[in-house]
């Protein structure tokens, strides 16, 4: 997520010629206005020259103007204590919005259970990326389709991508409308490679002039971590395309 505030974007034509889409505005809001719940997932990324790792923690609670309390990050089943003063970029997903803020680790403790205190951010950057806002892409993906007791594998090219779904181009038809499938692909979000594995349903089918089959798919049941990465990628792609 870029730190530059872009309050308005002019509508632009989608790559596939299916109408217009508008790049969502990024705005700053107070943290206490975001509908957070205890146990919500946060993604934290240490800000050092060498650090590329991203960890997931759970929100324990917060006190306005004082501190945000989360669990300690884990990797390979082991706790990853962050040093006091360490600067983090914190990202999370709430409703249809993706949010981010920068915070420092105030203190980590293992008593009575592993947790850490972050300084309370005066504002968080929020971005709405609607399910219909499509980013033009060319991403090779692997597709698995359940057929009775077996699974059929296929390859495809994703030509547009949104938070709610995608358009897949394939050499053969994947199945009828309503058919279930699983799609796997890789995204690069601000230099970080993220492997996506998402369940989806075929919602539309057509065939282009070259004979390729086009399937519009709808994503189902996105975990928070997947939604955060997908939202960030779609926004990043739309922002870059508008420059």
GROMACS .gro file of C-alpha atoms in nm:
model
  243
    1UNK     CA    1   0.000   0.000   0.000
    2UNK     CA    2   0.141   0.333  -0.103
    3UNK     CA    3   0.179   0.607   0.154
    4UNK     CA    4   0.078   0.878  -0.094
    5UNK     CA    5  -0.280   0.996  -0.043
    6UNK     CA    6  -0.487   0.993  -0.361
    7UNK     CA    7  -0.829   1.132  -0.280
    8UNK     CA    8  -0.975   1.103  -0.627
    9UNK     CA    9  -0.901   0.909  -0.943
   10UNK     CA   10  -1.054   0.967  -1.284
   11UNK     CA   11  -1.252   0.671  -1.415
   12UNK     CA   12  -1.068   0.470  -1.676
   13UNK     CA   13  -1.172   0.206  -1.924
   14UNK     CA   14  -1.110  -0.154  -1.822
   15UNK     CA   15  -0.859  -0.351  -2.028
   16UNK     CA   16  -1.129  -0.590  -2.147
   17UNK     CA   17  -1.365  -0.314  -2.259
   18UNK     CA   18  -1.635  -0.411  -2.009
   19UNK     CA   19  -1.713  -0.060  -1.882
   20UNK     CA   20  -1.539   0.173  -1.642
   21UNK     CA   21  -1.382   0.131  -1.305
   22UNK     CA   22  -1.259   0.389  -1.057
   23UNK     CA   23  -0.945   0.358  -0.850
   24UNK     CA   24  -1.040   0.366  -0.485
   25UNK     CA   25  -0.930   0.664  -0.279
   26UNK     CA   26  -0.694   0.619   0.011
   27UNK     CA   27  -0.787   0.815   0.322
   28UNK     CA   28  -0.670   0.845   0.681
   29UNK     CA   29  -0.906   0.763   0.967
   30UNK     CA   30  -0.869   0.726   1.346
   31UNK     CA   31  -0.808   0.368   1.453
   32UNK     CA   32  -1.103   0.372   1.693
   33UNK     CA   33  -1.338   0.438   1.398
   34UNK     CA   34  -1.240   0.107   1.239
   35UNK     CA   35  -1.463  -0.180   1.344
   36UNK     CA   36  -1.199  -0.403   1.499
   37UNK     CA   37  -1.272  -0.715   1.702
   38UNK     CA   38  -1.058  -0.898   1.953
   39UNK     CA   39  -0.879  -1.178   1.770
   40UNK     CA   40  -0.863  -0.999   1.433
   41UNK     CA   41  -0.552  -1.080   1.229
   42UNK     CA   42  -0.278  -0.821   1.175
   43UNK     CA   43   0.012  -0.861   0.933
   44UNK     CA   44   0.333  -0.708   1.068
   45UNK     CA   45   0.649  -0.641   0.866
   46UNK     CA   46   0.973  -0.524   1.031
   47UNK     CA   47   1.119  -0.219   0.856
   48UNK     CA   48   1.488  -0.291   0.806
   49UNK     CA   49   1.700  -0.300   0.493
   50UNK     CA   50   1.726  -0.676   0.504
   51UNK     CA   51   1.389  -0.778   0.644
   52UNK     CA   52   1.143  -0.917   0.392
   53UNK     CA   53   0.953  -1.133   0.641
   54UNK     CA   54   0.589  -1.080   0.719
   55UNK     CA   55   0.425  -1.230   1.024
   56UNK     CA   56   0.068  -1.266   1.141
   57UNK     CA   57  -0.046  -1.175   1.489
   58UNK     CA   58  -0.382  -1.148   1.668
   59UNK     CA   59  -0.527  -0.835   1.821
   60UNK     CA   60  -0.561  -0.864   2.199
   61UNK     CA   61  -0.690  -0.511   2.254
   62UNK     CA   62  -0.612  -0.141   2.242
   63UNK     CA   63  -0.657   0.176   2.446
   64UNK     CA   64  -0.711   0.496   2.250
   65UNK     CA   65  -0.407   0.720   2.260
   66UNK     CA   66  -0.202   0.468   2.459
   67UNK     CA   67  -0.119   0.133   2.297
   68UNK     CA   68  -0.222  -0.155   2.072
   69UNK     CA   69  -0.165  -0.502   2.219
   70UNK     CA   70  -0.111  -0.809   1.999
   71UNK     CA   71   0.023  -1.160   2.023
   72UNK     CA   72   0.390  -1.230   1.946
   73UNK     CA   73   0.468  -1.337   1.585
   74UNK     CA   74   0.545  -1.703   1.522
   75UNK     CA   75   0.746  -1.876   1.250
   76UNK     CA   76   0.783  -2.253   1.213
   77UNK     CA   77   0.609  -2.298   1.546
   78UNK     CA   78   0.854  -2.075   1.734
   79UNK     CA   79   0.797  -1.732   1.883
   80UNK     CA   80   0.973  -1.441   1.710
   81UNK     CA   81   1.029  -1.172   1.969
   82UNK     CA   82   1.082  -0.829   1.816
   83UNK     CA   83   1.316  -0.588   1.987
   84UNK     CA   84   1.185  -0.284   2.171
   85UNK     CA   85   1.184   0.016   1.941
   86UNK     CA   86   1.157  -0.198   1.625
   87UNK     CA   87   0.954  -0.018   1.356
   88UNK     CA   88   0.676  -0.221   1.193
   89UNK     CA   89   0.433  -0.173   0.910
   90UNK     CA   90   0.103  -0.314   1.031
   91UNK     CA   91  -0.165  -0.417   0.780
   92UNK     CA   92  -0.512  -0.555   0.841
   93UNK     CA   93  -0.843  -0.608   0.668
   94UNK     CA   94  -1.181  -0.497   0.807
   95UNK     CA   95  -1.504  -0.519   0.609
   96UNK     CA   96  -1.426  -0.411   0.251
   97UNK     CA   97  -1.132  -0.198   0.360
   98UNK     CA   98  -0.761  -0.266   0.376
   99UNK     CA   99  -0.572  -0.063   0.637
  100UNK     CA  100  -0.210   0.007   0.723
  101UNK     CA  101  -0.016   0.204   0.981
  102UNK     CA  102   0.340   0.232   1.109
  103UNK     CA  103   0.414   0.156   1.474
  104UNK     CA  104   0.706   0.089   1.706
  105UNK     CA  105   0.731  -0.202   1.947
  106UNK     CA  106   0.707  -0.049   2.295
  107UNK     CA  107   0.763  -0.369   2.487
  108UNK     CA  108   0.737  -0.747   2.453
  109UNK     CA  109   0.659  -0.982   2.739
  110UNK     CA  110   0.602  -1.353   2.796
  111UNK     CA  111   0.401  -1.301   3.118
  112UNK     CA  112   0.127  -1.409   3.164
  113UNK     CA  113   0.144  -1.512   2.796
  114UNK     CA  114   0.349  -1.389   2.497
  115UNK     CA  115   0.231  -1.045   2.384
  116UNK     CA  116   0.367  -0.712   2.271
  117UNK     CA  117   0.269  -0.347   2.300
  118UNK     CA  118   0.274  -0.118   1.997
  119UNK     CA  119   0.240   0.257   2.011
  120UNK     CA  120  -0.111   0.377   1.927
  121UNK     CA  121  -0.125   0.530   1.576
  122UNK     CA  122  -0.291   0.873   1.549
  123UNK     CA  123  -0.429   0.769   1.210
  124UNK     CA  124  -0.445   0.459   0.991
  125UNK     CA  125  -0.449   0.460   0.611
  126UNK     CA  126  -0.763   0.300   0.474
  127UNK     CA  127  -0.842   0.189   0.123
  128UNK     CA  128  -1.165   0.051  -0.019
  129UNK     CA  129  -1.114  -0.185  -0.311
  130UNK     CA  130  -1.455  -0.298  -0.430
  131UNK     CA  131  -1.510  -0.647  -0.561
  132UNK     CA  132  -1.586  -0.513  -0.910
  133UNK     CA  133  -1.268  -0.308  -0.954
  134UNK     CA  134  -1.058  -0.511  -1.194
  135UNK     CA  135  -0.684  -0.484  -1.243
  136UNK     CA  136  -0.553  -0.588  -1.587
  137UNK     CA  137  -0.295  -0.865  -1.540
  138UNK     CA  138  -0.127  -1.153  -1.721
  139UNK     CA  139  -0.064  -1.416  -1.456
  140UNK     CA  140  -0.008  -1.785  -1.524
  141UNK     CA  141  -0.208  -2.000  -1.285
  142UNK     CA  142  -0.264  -2.366  -1.200
  143UNK     CA  143  -0.624  -2.485  -1.183
  144UNK     CA  144  -0.760  -2.791  -1.002
  145UNK     CA  145  -1.114  -2.912  -1.072
  146UNK     CA  146  -1.279  -3.189  -0.868
  147UNK     CA  147  -1.430  -3.460  -1.087
  148UNK     CA  148  -1.601  -3.724  -0.878
  149UNK     CA  149  -1.334  -3.889  -0.667
  150UNK     CA  150  -1.045  -3.743  -0.870
  151UNK     CA  151  -0.907  -3.402  -0.954
  152UNK     CA  152  -0.829  -3.270  -1.302
  153UNK     CA  153  -0.541  -3.024  -1.336
  154UNK     CA  154  -0.522  -2.750  -1.599
  155UNK     CA  155  -0.321  -2.438  -1.675
  156UNK     CA  156  -0.461  -2.096  -1.750
  157UNK     CA  157  -0.382  -1.728  -1.791
  158UNK     CA  158  -0.548  -1.478  -1.561
  159UNK     CA  159  -0.622  -1.163  -1.762
  160UNK     CA  160  -0.794  -0.954  -1.499
  161UNK     CA  161  -0.813  -0.974  -1.123
  162UNK     CA  162  -1.028  -0.819  -0.854
  163UNK     CA  163  -1.081  -0.876  -0.484
  164UNK     CA  164  -1.393  -1.075  -0.568
  165UNK     CA  165  -1.278  -1.282  -0.864
  166UNK     CA  166  -1.089  -1.307  -1.192
  167UNK     CA  167  -1.111  -1.383  -1.563
  168UNK     CA  168  -0.931  -1.700  -1.676
  169UNK     CA  169  -0.830  -1.778  -2.033
  170UNK     CA  170  -0.779  -2.149  -2.105
  171UNK     CA  171  -0.732  -2.376  -2.408
  172UNK     CA  172  -1.029  -2.592  -2.306
  173UNK     CA  173  -1.348  -2.519  -2.117
  174UNK     CA  174  -1.310  -2.572  -1.743
  175UNK     CA  175  -1.667  -2.673  -1.669
  176UNK     CA  176  -2.024  -2.554  -1.649
  177UNK     CA  177  -2.148  -2.245  -1.468
  178UNK     CA  178  -2.157  -2.314  -1.096
  179UNK     CA  179  -1.869  -2.562  -1.110
  180UNK     CA  180  -1.615  -2.542  -0.829
  181UNK     CA  181  -1.241  -2.515  -0.880
  182UNK     CA  182  -0.923  -2.412  -0.702
  183UNK     CA  183  -0.677  -2.167  -0.856
  184UNK     CA  184  -0.314  -2.117  -0.754
  185UNK     CA  185  -0.094  -1.827  -0.864
  186UNK     CA  186   0.183  -1.597  -0.744
  187UNK     CA  187   0.163  -1.225  -0.680
  188UNK     CA  188   0.439  -0.973  -0.616
  189UNK     CA  189   0.330  -0.708  -0.368
  190UNK     CA  190   0.591  -0.435  -0.319
  191UNK     CA  191   0.873  -0.680  -0.387
  192UNK     CA  192   0.727  -0.962  -0.177
  193UNK     CA  193   0.623  -1.283  -0.354
  194UNK     CA  194   0.296  -1.424  -0.223
  195UNK     CA  195   0.155  -1.766  -0.319
  196UNK     CA  196  -0.224  -1.759  -0.351
  197UNK     CA  197  -0.444  -2.069  -0.334
  198UNK     CA  198  -0.811  -1.975  -0.363
  199UNK     CA  199  -1.134  -2.172  -0.403
  200UNK     CA  200  -1.370  -2.030  -0.664
  201UNK     CA  201  -1.692  -2.084  -0.861
  202UNK     CA  202  -1.739  -2.042  -1.237
  203UNK     CA  203  -1.992  -1.761  -1.293
  204UNK     CA  204  -1.963  -1.693  -1.668
  205UNK     CA  205  -1.825  -1.852  -1.984
  206UNK     CA  206  -1.748  -1.735  -2.336
  207UNK     CA  207  -1.508  -1.796  -2.623
  208UNK     CA  208  -1.298  -1.532  -2.798
  209UNK     CA  209  -1.207  -1.497  -3.167
  210UNK     CA  210  -0.890  -1.703  -3.121
  211UNK     CA  211  -1.085  -1.997  -2.981
  212UNK     CA  212  -0.970  -1.956  -2.621
  213UNK     CA  213  -1.226  -2.013  -2.348
  214UNK     CA  214  -1.287  -1.731  -2.102
  215UNK     CA  215  -1.420  -1.812  -1.757
  216UNK     CA  216  -1.529  -1.551  -1.507
  217UNK     CA  217  -1.474  -1.691  -1.159
  218UNK     CA  218  -1.587  -1.572  -0.817
  219UNK     CA  219  -1.362  -1.622  -0.515
  220UNK     CA  220  -1.506  -1.783  -0.203
  221UNK     CA  221  -1.413  -1.766   0.165
  222UNK     CA  222  -1.095  -1.559   0.151
  223UNK     CA  223  -0.889  -1.583   0.472
  224UNK     CA  224  -0.780  -1.247   0.616
  225UNK     CA  225  -0.417  -1.295   0.509
  226UNK     CA  226  -0.521  -1.371   0.150
  227UNK     CA  227  -0.764  -1.078   0.141
  228UNK     CA  228  -0.495  -0.837   0.263
  229UNK     CA  229  -0.242  -0.947   0.000
  230UNK     CA  230  -0.500  -0.953  -0.280
  231UNK     CA  231  -0.635  -0.608  -0.192
  232UNK     CA  232  -0.285  -0.461  -0.178
  233UNK     CA  233  -0.195  -0.612  -0.516
  234UNK     CA  234  -0.512  -0.489  -0.691
  235UNK     CA  235  -0.464  -0.137  -0.554
  236UNK     CA  236  -0.094  -0.137  -0.644
  237UNK     CA  237  -0.171  -0.248  -1.001
  238UNK     CA  238  -0.451   0.005  -1.052
  239UNK     CA  239  -0.239   0.286  -0.910
  240UNK     CA  240   0.056   0.200  -1.137
  241UNK     CA  241  -0.171   0.176  -1.442
  242UNK     CA  242  -0.307   0.527  -1.381
  243UNK     CA  243   0.033   0.699  -1.373
   0.00000   0.00000   0.00000
